[in-house]
Amino acid sequence: MTAPDFKAWAQSTQARMENVLADVLPQANHLPARLHEAMRYSVLDGGKRVRPLLVFAAGEIVAASLERLQYAASAVEMIHAYSLVHDDMPAMDNDVLRRGKPTVHVAYGEATALLAGDALQAAAFDVLSAHRLADNPADQLRMVNILARAAGSLGMCGGQGVDLYGVGQELSLPELEMMHILKTGALIRSSVLLGSFCGEPLAEDARDRLDHFAKCIGLAFQVVDDILDCEADSATLGKTAGKDAANNKPTYVSLLGLSEARRKADELKADALDALAPFGERGQRLREIADFIVERRS
Amino acid sequence: MTAPDFKAWAQSTQARMENVLADVLPQANHLPARLHEAMRYSVLDGGKRVRPLLVFAAGEIVAASLERLQYAASAVEMIHAYSLVHDDMPAMDNDVLRRGKPTVHVAYGEATALLAGDALQAAAFDVLSAHRLADNPADQLRMVNILARAAGSLGMCGGQGVDLYGVGQELSLPELEMMHILKTGALIRSSVLLGSFCGEPLAEDARDRLDHFAKCIGLAFQVVDDILDCEADSATLGKTAGKDAANNKPTYVSLLGLSEARRKADELKADALDALAPFGERGQRLREIADFIVERRS
């Protein structure tokens, strides 16, 4: 049996995630219904599921079971989803569209959006601790700690803060990089690390290599996002495009120009692939994701 | 050596918590500084630390070390603190004072308040997984799960939702009770349970009794809150008093009247104390907390 090609693998993983998330989230008729509707609205039927794909791809390095990976991936995806709900709120980015749909606070009101985001973060740690996900429970506690650290003020929330306080300021390239390493990079790195705990034991230096891969890919993801944001219009991207430029937010494109930004994305991808070399065949899915992230058009 | 009286014990526990929380939270000069300032502002130097006291008191049942209990208590207190930050925001209760100080969004702005609350929730799961808190790592994973469940849409956030969607509606007494069992009760129950995992093994039926104690005490806490809210004025309570009545939110006092509400608090306390009887001397601190919660004047 040969492995399915990347597109088929990604689609089947995305379909699996849709089912698992629909199952893990409280049903929409469970009280308080409006809160659960909003949680499901924000998580289900949307997105490329890049972070879950990374969890599953990293899981192939350690021959992890899909059953374990799907719960670890659900946890990361719920953190990601909550961060979008809160970032879209009027106090933050004040976005009204997300993936072509009204944002949660537009559809359900600000109070429910606030609460749904809060509840999704709790749900992430719930699902990460409700099932046996690593052979060793102490390793699973490390998984909890990795996700908590990645989500918090020294990770994603911290990056969001640096972004927020940097609006209208001139950020240098290293400052911009630090912001993104926290804001989107921390969660992407935790995706790869979480997957790497779900199967066979892995030496720490091998895990460090995976982490370096994830760090490069996380930055590349953001560089490409900036490029797409600059190129795309609202219709094709399904969100309010060109908004960062309008808000005077620094981007890779504004600092480097379009062609240098493209070159930077390619360099990061090459660096990421180097880190994977020792894993041979088992690193194939991660290689394909690196391609997918850097070459995507939306 | 005789044990210190309750007041001395509570004060030393509160002082310990102040130190631990100050140590566990990122320093205020750590980037992004404004976010960390806001997190520290919301958590430090405030409150009766009722939930930490419950963690420590439950820890006496299983002879747990103070070292372990302080981290478990920090996790619960950070969840509590984040919920206050978000509940105070304009989209929710729109409160401007908390413990006599400007609320976080008044002092730091809405975006920072949103972010500080989010980061505090992550910090709670960080501290709960960063140290060895139970002899058995699998038990500690249960602690993570208990806190996540208590904080989420089937616990605290769910209760907040029921409360939110019930404004201006006639709630029956059972509906009001359900709301409070979720909104404040879930976290109080998790405080007692978390403490009970930090020491010697405990039989499940004994843990169930502790949980029943906590459920009664949690409700009593809310009944007394409603009574105090009705009686107090802004000056003595340090928050905007009589606000629930002004918002037409149902309370125990509005449904039962003041003297029936007082009787209900006493009944709940008696029920709680019954559940503790088999623990003998080791249940003394929990008994004292039951007294403290029901007899407090602020």
XYZ file of C-alpha atoms in Angstrom:
596
model
C 0.000 0.000 0.000
C 1.459 3.360 -0.978
C 0.658 6.413 1.096
C -2.007 8.721 -0.379
C -0.723 11.875 -2.008
C -0.642 15.039 0.059
C -3.915 16.452 -1.172
C -5.817 13.252 -0.408
C -4.096 12.920 2.963
C -4.869 16.541 3.870
C -8.499 16.179 2.844
C -9.017 13.013 4.838
C -7.301 14.598 7.847
C -9.447 17.709 7.517
C -12.579 15.554 7.283
C -11.523 13.588 10.360
C -10.946 16.845 12.252
C -14.367 18.138 11.301
C -15.937 14.997 12.781
C -13.828 14.975 15.919
C -14.355 18.659 16.628
C -18.100 18.302 16.063
C -18.040 15.442 18.535
C -15.776 17.001 21.150
C -17.586 20.343 21.323
C -20.798 20.366 23.391
C -23.871 19.983 21.202
C -25.659 23.168 20.125
C -28.808 22.292 22.085
C -26.869 21.915 25.329
C -27.507 24.797 27.748
C -26.573 27.586 27.397
C -27.476 26.907 23.768
C -26.427 30.276 22.389
C -22.935 29.900 23.825
C -22.536 26.411 22.386
C -23.870 27.516 19.010
C -21.296 30.287 18.941
C -18.483 27.918 19.898
C -19.448 25.494 17.138
C -19.926 28.323 14.643
C -16.388 29.532 15.242
C -14.693 26.137 15.082
C -16.611 24.005 12.590
C -16.637 24.134 8.820
C -13.761 26.458 8.402
C -10.145 26.945 7.690
C -7.323 24.936 6.285
C -6.655 23.221 9.622
C -2.950 23.940 9.207
C -2.218 23.271 12.881
C -4.021 19.908 12.959
C -2.220 18.922 9.752
C 1.056 19.695 11.522
C 0.056 17.598 14.524
C -0.759 14.628 12.291
C 2.338 15.061 10.142
C 4.588 15.235 13.225
C 2.793 12.165 14.509
C 4.100 10.215 11.505
C 7.639 10.780 12.787
C 6.785 8.712 15.868
C 4.194 6.381 14.285
C 1.450 7.795 16.527
C -2.142 6.575 16.328
C -4.666 8.777 14.543
C -6.929 8.459 17.580
C -4.416 10.188 19.828
C -3.422 12.747 17.232
C -6.981 13.837 16.606
C -7.453 14.893 20.234
C -4.125 16.688 20.437
C -5.001 18.421 17.167
C -8.441 19.382 18.491
C -6.832 21.097 21.452
C -4.530 23.197 19.279
C -7.310 24.048 16.851
C -9.601 25.215 19.633
C -6.873 27.526 20.946
C -6.457 28.866 17.424
C -10.212 29.304 16.985
C -10.636 31.144 20.284
C -7.786 33.505 19.395
C -9.530 34.408 16.131
C -12.828 35.058 17.908
C -11.206 37.430 20.387
C -8.881 39.073 17.847
C -11.853 39.910 15.634
C -13.685 41.750 18.413
C -14.167 45.529 18.265
C -11.668 46.118 21.088
C -8.999 44.401 18.983
C -9.063 44.222 15.173
C -12.770 44.937 14.754
C -13.170 42.552 11.820
C -16.635 41.725 10.548
C -15.785 38.901 8.143
C -13.807 35.702 8.685
C -13.607 32.978 6.037
C -16.427 34.759 4.232
C -18.800 34.544 7.196
C -19.778 37.199 9.752
C -17.401 37.073 12.712
C -18.712 35.636 15.969
C -19.387 38.965 17.671
C -21.302 40.137 14.591
C -23.367 36.949 14.506
C -23.864 36.443 18.261
C -22.981 39.695 19.998
C -19.873 40.765 21.857
C -20.697 39.195 25.206
C -21.204 35.778 23.630
C -18.051 36.149 21.541
C -16.031 36.950 24.648
C -17.513 33.993 26.496
C -17.237 31.577 23.565
C -13.543 32.363 23.218
C -12.983 31.842 26.922
C -14.876 28.560 26.877
C -12.970 27.334 23.821
C -9.667 27.851 25.580
C -10.907 25.783 28.519
C -12.237 23.156 26.095
C -8.771 22.845 24.578
C -7.240 21.865 27.917
C -10.223 19.648 28.610
C -9.723 17.561 25.475
C -5.956 17.503 25.978
C -6.383 15.907 29.394
C -9.512 13.776 28.925
C -7.929 10.972 26.886
C -4.688 9.062 27.138
C -2.547 10.735 24.465
C 0.977 9.632 25.361
C 2.318 6.313 26.628
C 3.591 8.066 29.708
C 1.210 10.376 31.655
C 4.193 12.552 32.615
C 4.753 13.166 28.886
C 1.123 14.144 28.527
C 1.544 16.664 31.332
C 4.412 18.086 29.290
C 1.993 18.372 26.369
C -0.397 20.361 28.552
C 2.449 22.603 29.631
C 3.680 23.123 26.074
C 0.231 24.194 24.899
C -0.361 26.446 27.921
C 3.002 28.146 27.474
C 2.423 28.541 23.728
C -1.017 30.065 24.261
C -0.097 32.461 27.076
C 1.594 35.809 27.569
C 5.005 34.392 26.660
C 3.503 32.920 23.480
C 0.447 33.718 21.401
C -1.160 36.282 23.733
C 2.209 37.957 24.177
C 2.625 38.238 20.412
C -0.846 39.669 20.153
C 0.140 42.249 22.764
C 3.346 43.205 20.949
C 1.266 43.556 17.787
C -1.350 45.657 19.564
C 1.120 48.014 21.219
C 3.096 48.304 17.977
C 0.264 49.766 15.870
C 1.404 53.023 14.350
C 4.978 52.439 15.517
C 7.982 51.717 13.351
C 8.951 48.118 14.077
C 12.361 46.897 12.967
C 12.624 43.567 11.173
C 13.894 41.765 14.327
C 10.990 43.227 16.338
C 8.501 42.163 13.677
C 10.062 38.706 13.675
C 9.834 38.402 17.460
C 6.178 39.429 17.315
C 5.333 36.733 14.785
C 7.432 34.062 16.499
C 5.114 34.619 19.450
C 1.817 35.479 17.790
C 1.513 32.668 15.273
C 4.788 30.786 15.657
C 4.279 29.590 19.223
C 1.090 27.694 18.413
C 2.557 26.216 15.234
C 5.567 24.993 17.167
C 3.346 23.494 19.828
C 1.398 21.663 17.094
C 4.517 19.874 15.927
C 5.711 19.162 19.461
C 2.344 17.814 20.594
C 2.233 15.395 17.680
C 5.759 14.238 18.509
C 4.677 13.086 21.993
C 1.808 10.898 20.819
C 3.804 7.889 19.640
C 7.178 6.182 20.073
C 9.754 7.840 22.343
C 11.823 10.506 20.613
C 15.322 11.687 21.579
C 15.454 15.279 22.762
C 17.806 16.353 19.974
C 15.401 14.946 17.398
C 12.600 16.870 19.071
C 14.754 20.008 18.964
C 15.135 19.526 15.226
C 11.383 19.250 14.857
C 11.043 22.423 16.873
C 13.469 24.225 14.577
C 11.490 23.006 11.570
C 8.320 24.347 13.164
C 9.886 27.689 14.016
C 10.947 28.215 10.381
C 7.615 27.081 9.040
C 5.748 29.316 11.467
C 7.639 32.366 10.264
C 7.250 31.338 6.640
C 3.534 31.023 7.214
C 3.397 34.623 8.408
C 5.575 35.968 5.609
C 3.303 34.293 3.071
C 0.259 35.651 4.914
C 1.634 39.176 4.559
C 2.326 38.584 0.865
C -1.186 37.246 0.276
C -2.736 40.034 2.307
C -0.961 42.554 0.130
C -1.887 40.823 -3.132
C -5.388 39.617 -2.496
C -8.634 41.502 -2.506
C -11.579 40.913 -0.163
C -13.426 38.684 -2.583
C -10.794 35.985 -2.971
C -9.447 35.940 0.570
C -12.797 36.064 2.353
C -11.564 38.543 4.895
C -11.028 42.269 4.879
C -7.821 42.473 2.858
C -5.192 45.175 2.929
C -6.316 45.965 6.460
C -2.867 45.760 8.009
C -1.528 48.302 5.559
C -4.521 50.575 6.162
C -3.918 50.312 9.937
C -0.281 51.160 9.385
C 0.690 47.785 10.858
C 4.186 46.719 9.845
C 4.362 43.628 7.623
C 7.155 41.712 5.931
C 6.045 43.249 2.670
C 6.081 46.798 4.013
C 9.548 46.268 5.502
C 11.163 44.133 2.787
C 9.149 44.697 -0.358
C 7.280 41.970 -2.182
C 10.126 40.144 -3.923
C 12.416 40.138 -0.855
C 9.536 38.819 1.230
C 9.034 36.014 -1.284
C 12.747 35.210 -1.129
C 12.604 35.139 2.673
C 9.749 32.636 2.594
C 11.772 30.391 0.294
C 14.826 30.602 2.541
C 12.817 29.705 5.612
C 11.376 26.719 3.792
C 14.855 25.518 2.830
C 16.029 25.868 6.423
C 12.971 23.958 7.619
C 13.593 21.105 5.170
C 17.236 20.845 6.289
C 16.096 20.189 9.832
C 13.931 17.304 8.619
C 16.633 15.520 6.621
C 17.602 12.957 9.306
C 14.010 11.690 9.579
C 14.010 10.281 6.034
C 10.715 8.850 4.823
C 8.916 9.584 8.079
C 9.365 13.316 7.506
C 7.573 13.246 4.157
C 4.278 14.734 5.360
C 6.044 17.543 7.177
C 7.976 18.288 3.966
C 4.744 18.413 2.042
C 3.231 20.779 4.583
C 6.224 23.077 4.240
C 5.510 23.158 0.507
C 1.824 23.693 1.116
C 2.408 26.604 3.482
C 4.894 28.427 1.332
C 3.290 27.790 -2.067
C -0.370 28.350 -1.102
C -2.372 31.014 -2.898
C -4.919 31.789 -0.164
C 2.272 22.349 68.687
C -1.353 23.394 68.325
C -2.630 24.530 64.955
C -2.997 28.300 64.560
C -6.524 29.650 64.784
C -8.426 30.159 61.558
C -7.706 33.846 61.217
C -3.970 33.360 61.598
C -4.015 30.366 59.249
C -5.996 32.284 56.633
C -3.686 35.279 56.859
C -0.557 33.209 56.483
C -2.109 31.320 53.565
C -3.144 34.576 51.915
C 0.369 35.964 52.403
C 1.875 32.810 50.912
C -0.463 33.084 47.926
C 0.514 36.703 47.365
C 4.167 35.653 47.180
C 3.575 32.634 44.984
C 1.345 34.497 42.556
C 3.837 37.367 42.354
C 6.501 34.793 41.560
C 4.504 32.660 39.118
C 3.215 35.564 37.012
C 5.696 36.999 34.499
C 7.424 40.101 35.846
C 5.930 43.463 34.885
C 9.005 44.477 32.896
C 8.810 41.367 30.713
C 7.634 42.138 27.184
C 4.900 42.973 26.421
C 5.129 44.969 29.639
C 1.658 46.464 29.503
C 0.071 43.032 29.252
C 2.076 41.687 32.184
C 1.329 44.776 34.250
C -2.373 44.252 33.647
C -2.162 40.563 34.554
C -0.385 41.380 37.819
C -2.760 44.250 38.551
C -5.746 41.950 38.282
C -4.340 39.100 40.368
C -2.114 40.638 43.051
C -3.060 42.473 46.207
C -6.693 41.652 46.149
C -9.491 39.506 47.348
C -10.121 37.084 50.134
C -8.491 34.225 48.231
C -11.462 32.017 49.095
C -10.581 29.446 46.423
C -6.939 29.121 47.485
C -8.081 28.770 51.101
C -10.309 25.900 49.979
C -7.424 24.244 48.126
C -5.216 24.427 51.227
C -7.995 23.319 53.572
C -8.837 20.326 51.374
C -5.131 19.561 51.267
C -5.195 19.014 55.032
C -7.543 16.081 54.485
C -4.766 14.287 52.597
C -1.770 15.813 54.422
C -0.579 17.512 51.225
C 2.556 19.668 51.141
C 2.093 23.437 51.076
C 4.460 23.568 48.108
C 2.102 21.517 45.960
C -1.017 23.214 47.240
C 0.278 26.685 46.468
C 0.620 25.880 42.762
C -2.765 24.191 42.530
C -4.255 27.189 44.333
C -2.493 29.603 41.978
C -4.101 27.882 39.009
C -7.605 28.200 40.441
C -7.033 31.801 41.513
C -5.817 32.794 38.043
C -8.949 31.300 36.477
C -11.015 33.253 38.984
C -9.072 36.459 38.311
C -9.420 36.157 34.531
C -13.172 35.615 34.866
C -13.480 38.834 36.851
C -11.468 40.789 34.274
C -13.694 39.604 31.431
C -16.964 39.856 33.388
C -16.213 43.474 34.236
C -15.792 44.455 30.582
C -18.319 46.737 28.863
C -19.686 43.866 26.752
C -20.579 41.989 29.946
C -21.274 43.736 33.280
C -19.554 47.026 32.471
C -18.216 47.506 35.981
C -15.721 50.280 36.666
C -14.705 49.351 40.217
C -13.451 46.080 41.680
C -12.164 45.813 45.245
C -12.146 49.602 45.334
C -9.791 49.899 42.348
C -10.562 50.735 38.715
C -11.285 47.539 36.781
C -8.640 46.314 34.327
C -10.297 47.671 31.195
C -10.657 51.076 32.860
C -7.018 51.087 33.935
C -5.466 49.491 30.815
C -8.046 49.628 28.038
C -10.370 46.978 26.643
C -7.914 45.277 24.319
C -5.421 44.708 27.125
C -8.171 43.514 29.459
C -9.317 40.988 26.884
C -5.767 39.792 26.329
C -4.831 39.762 30.021
C -7.820 37.552 30.802
C -6.932 35.180 27.982
C -3.316 35.002 29.096
C -4.303 34.400 32.716
C -6.366 31.392 31.723
C -3.384 29.948 29.874
C -1.149 30.773 32.854
C -3.450 28.747 35.084
C -2.922 25.602 33.017
C 0.762 26.407 32.755
C 1.276 26.452 36.516
C -0.929 23.401 36.982
C 1.300 21.362 34.673
C 4.741 22.874 35.335
C 5.356 21.264 38.749
C 4.790 17.809 40.149
C 1.593 18.268 42.157
C 0.387 14.696 42.710
C 2.311 11.497 43.444
C 0.909 9.990 40.272
C 1.148 11.997 37.001
C -2.130 10.416 35.876
C -3.795 12.005 38.923
C -2.315 15.336 37.952
C -3.811 14.967 34.479
C -7.145 14.472 36.239
C -6.508 17.756 38.057
C -5.965 19.486 34.719
C -9.177 17.976 33.422
C -11.150 18.954 36.517
C -10.045 22.576 36.246
C -10.644 22.727 32.483
C -14.130 21.275 32.853
C -14.925 23.608 35.762
C -13.769 26.656 33.816
C -15.488 25.855 30.524
C -18.914 26.017 28.932
C -20.221 23.209 31.151
C -18.934 25.049 34.205
C -18.057 28.672 34.929
C -18.414 30.050 31.384
C -21.673 28.156 31.009
C -23.014 29.706 34.204
C -21.954 33.103 32.982
C -23.880 32.427 29.773
C -27.032 31.353 31.610
C -26.709 34.511 33.696
C -26.207 36.674 30.607
C -29.123 35.254 28.671
C -31.338 35.386 31.782
C -31.110 39.168 32.272
C -34.610 40.602 32.313
C -36.145 37.119 32.385
C -38.000 35.513 35.241
C -35.769 32.709 36.492
C -37.272 30.087 38.775
C -35.383 29.102 41.912
C -34.106 25.823 40.330
C -32.918 27.778 37.287
C -31.178 30.331 39.479
C -29.587 27.488 41.442
C -28.350 25.779 38.275
C -26.848 29.068 37.105
C -24.905 29.539 40.322
C -23.827 25.895 40.547
C -22.112 26.547 37.237
C -21.075 30.173 37.530
C -19.364 30.182 40.919
C -19.941 26.647 42.175
C -17.902 24.816 39.556
C -14.676 26.619 40.394
C -15.232 26.267 44.135
C -15.775 22.544 43.716
C -12.655 22.241 41.615
C -10.693 24.054 44.358
C -11.600 21.407 46.913
C -11.013 18.549 44.463
C -7.638 19.870 43.349
C -6.444 20.098 46.940
C -7.613 16.540 47.556
C -5.275 15.185 44.842
C -2.100 16.787 46.203
C -1.416 14.373 49.057
C -2.170 10.830 50.233
C -4.490 8.685 48.120
C -8.177 9.234 48.836
C -11.026 6.765 48.254
C -13.502 7.882 45.606
C -16.423 7.930 48.056
C -14.459 10.208 50.364
C -13.734 12.480 47.401
C -17.442 12.453 46.539
C -18.202 13.656 50.054
C -15.707 16.470 49.647
C -17.376 17.349 46.377
C -20.774 17.483 48.068
C -19.319 19.726 50.773
C -17.949 22.006 48.075
C -21.215 22.092 46.161
C -23.127 23.218 49.267
C -20.478 25.758 50.204
C -20.425 27.119 46.678
C -24.144 27.747 46.723
C -23.993 29.197 50.220
C -21.281 31.542 49.019
C -23.594 32.847 46.319
C -26.610 33.169 48.599
C -24.514 35.202 51.029
C -23.196 37.289 48.128
C -26.756 38.138 47.133
C -27.601 39.024 50.728
C -24.542 41.247 51.056
C -25.167 42.839 47.673
C -28.651 43.734 48.810
C -27.521 45.076 52.172
C -24.275 46.799 51.345
C -23.607 50.119 49.729
C -20.772 50.961 47.340
C -18.505 52.339 50.041
C -18.270 49.239 52.227
C -18.272 46.593 49.510
C -15.825 48.303 47.187
C -17.841 47.432 44.132
C -20.948 48.867 42.561
C -23.598 47.554 44.939
C -27.234 46.883 44.225
C -26.291 46.489 40.581
C -27.956 43.119 40.134
C -31.258 44.503 41.355
C -30.891 47.553 39.109
C -30.219 45.245 36.140
C -33.275 43.216 37.058
C -31.056 40.166 37.545
C -32.729 37.526 39.692
C -31.066 36.891 43.072
C -31.796 34.637 46.028
C -32.989 37.704 47.876
C -35.339 38.805 45.097
C -36.776 35.290 44.839
C -36.838 34.283 48.511
C -36.726 37.487 50.497
C -33.934 38.388 52.896
C -34.789 36.177 55.880
C -35.495 33.065 53.777
C -32.230 33.620 51.933
C -30.396 33.767 55.259
C -32.120 30.534 56.344
C -31.083 28.882 53.082
C -27.451 29.827 53.648
C -27.582 28.271 57.112
C -29.150 25.078 55.785
C -26.494 24.742 53.104
C -23.807 25.183 55.714
C -25.326 22.454 57.892
C -25.485 20.104 54.907
C -21.863 20.891 54.066
C -20.710 20.163 57.610
C -22.540 16.817 57.608
C -20.531 15.724 54.597
C -17.301 16.468 56.480
C -18.145 14.517 59.622
C -16.222 11.318 58.721
C -12.965 13.245 58.255
C -12.749 14.188 61.945
C -9.902 16.509 62.905
C -8.546 16.701 59.370
C -11.730 18.437 58.240
C -11.324 21.278 60.742
C -10.067 23.907 58.281
C -12.846 23.135 55.826
C -15.365 23.534 58.665
C -13.875 26.882 59.550
C -14.089 27.993 55.918
C -17.753 27.039 55.846
C -18.223 29.324 58.847
C -16.165 32.046 57.246
C -18.134 31.942 53.998
C -21.565 31.961 55.572
C -20.869 34.395 58.413
C -18.755 36.943 56.496
C -19.883 40.550 56.358
C -18.212 41.573 53.100
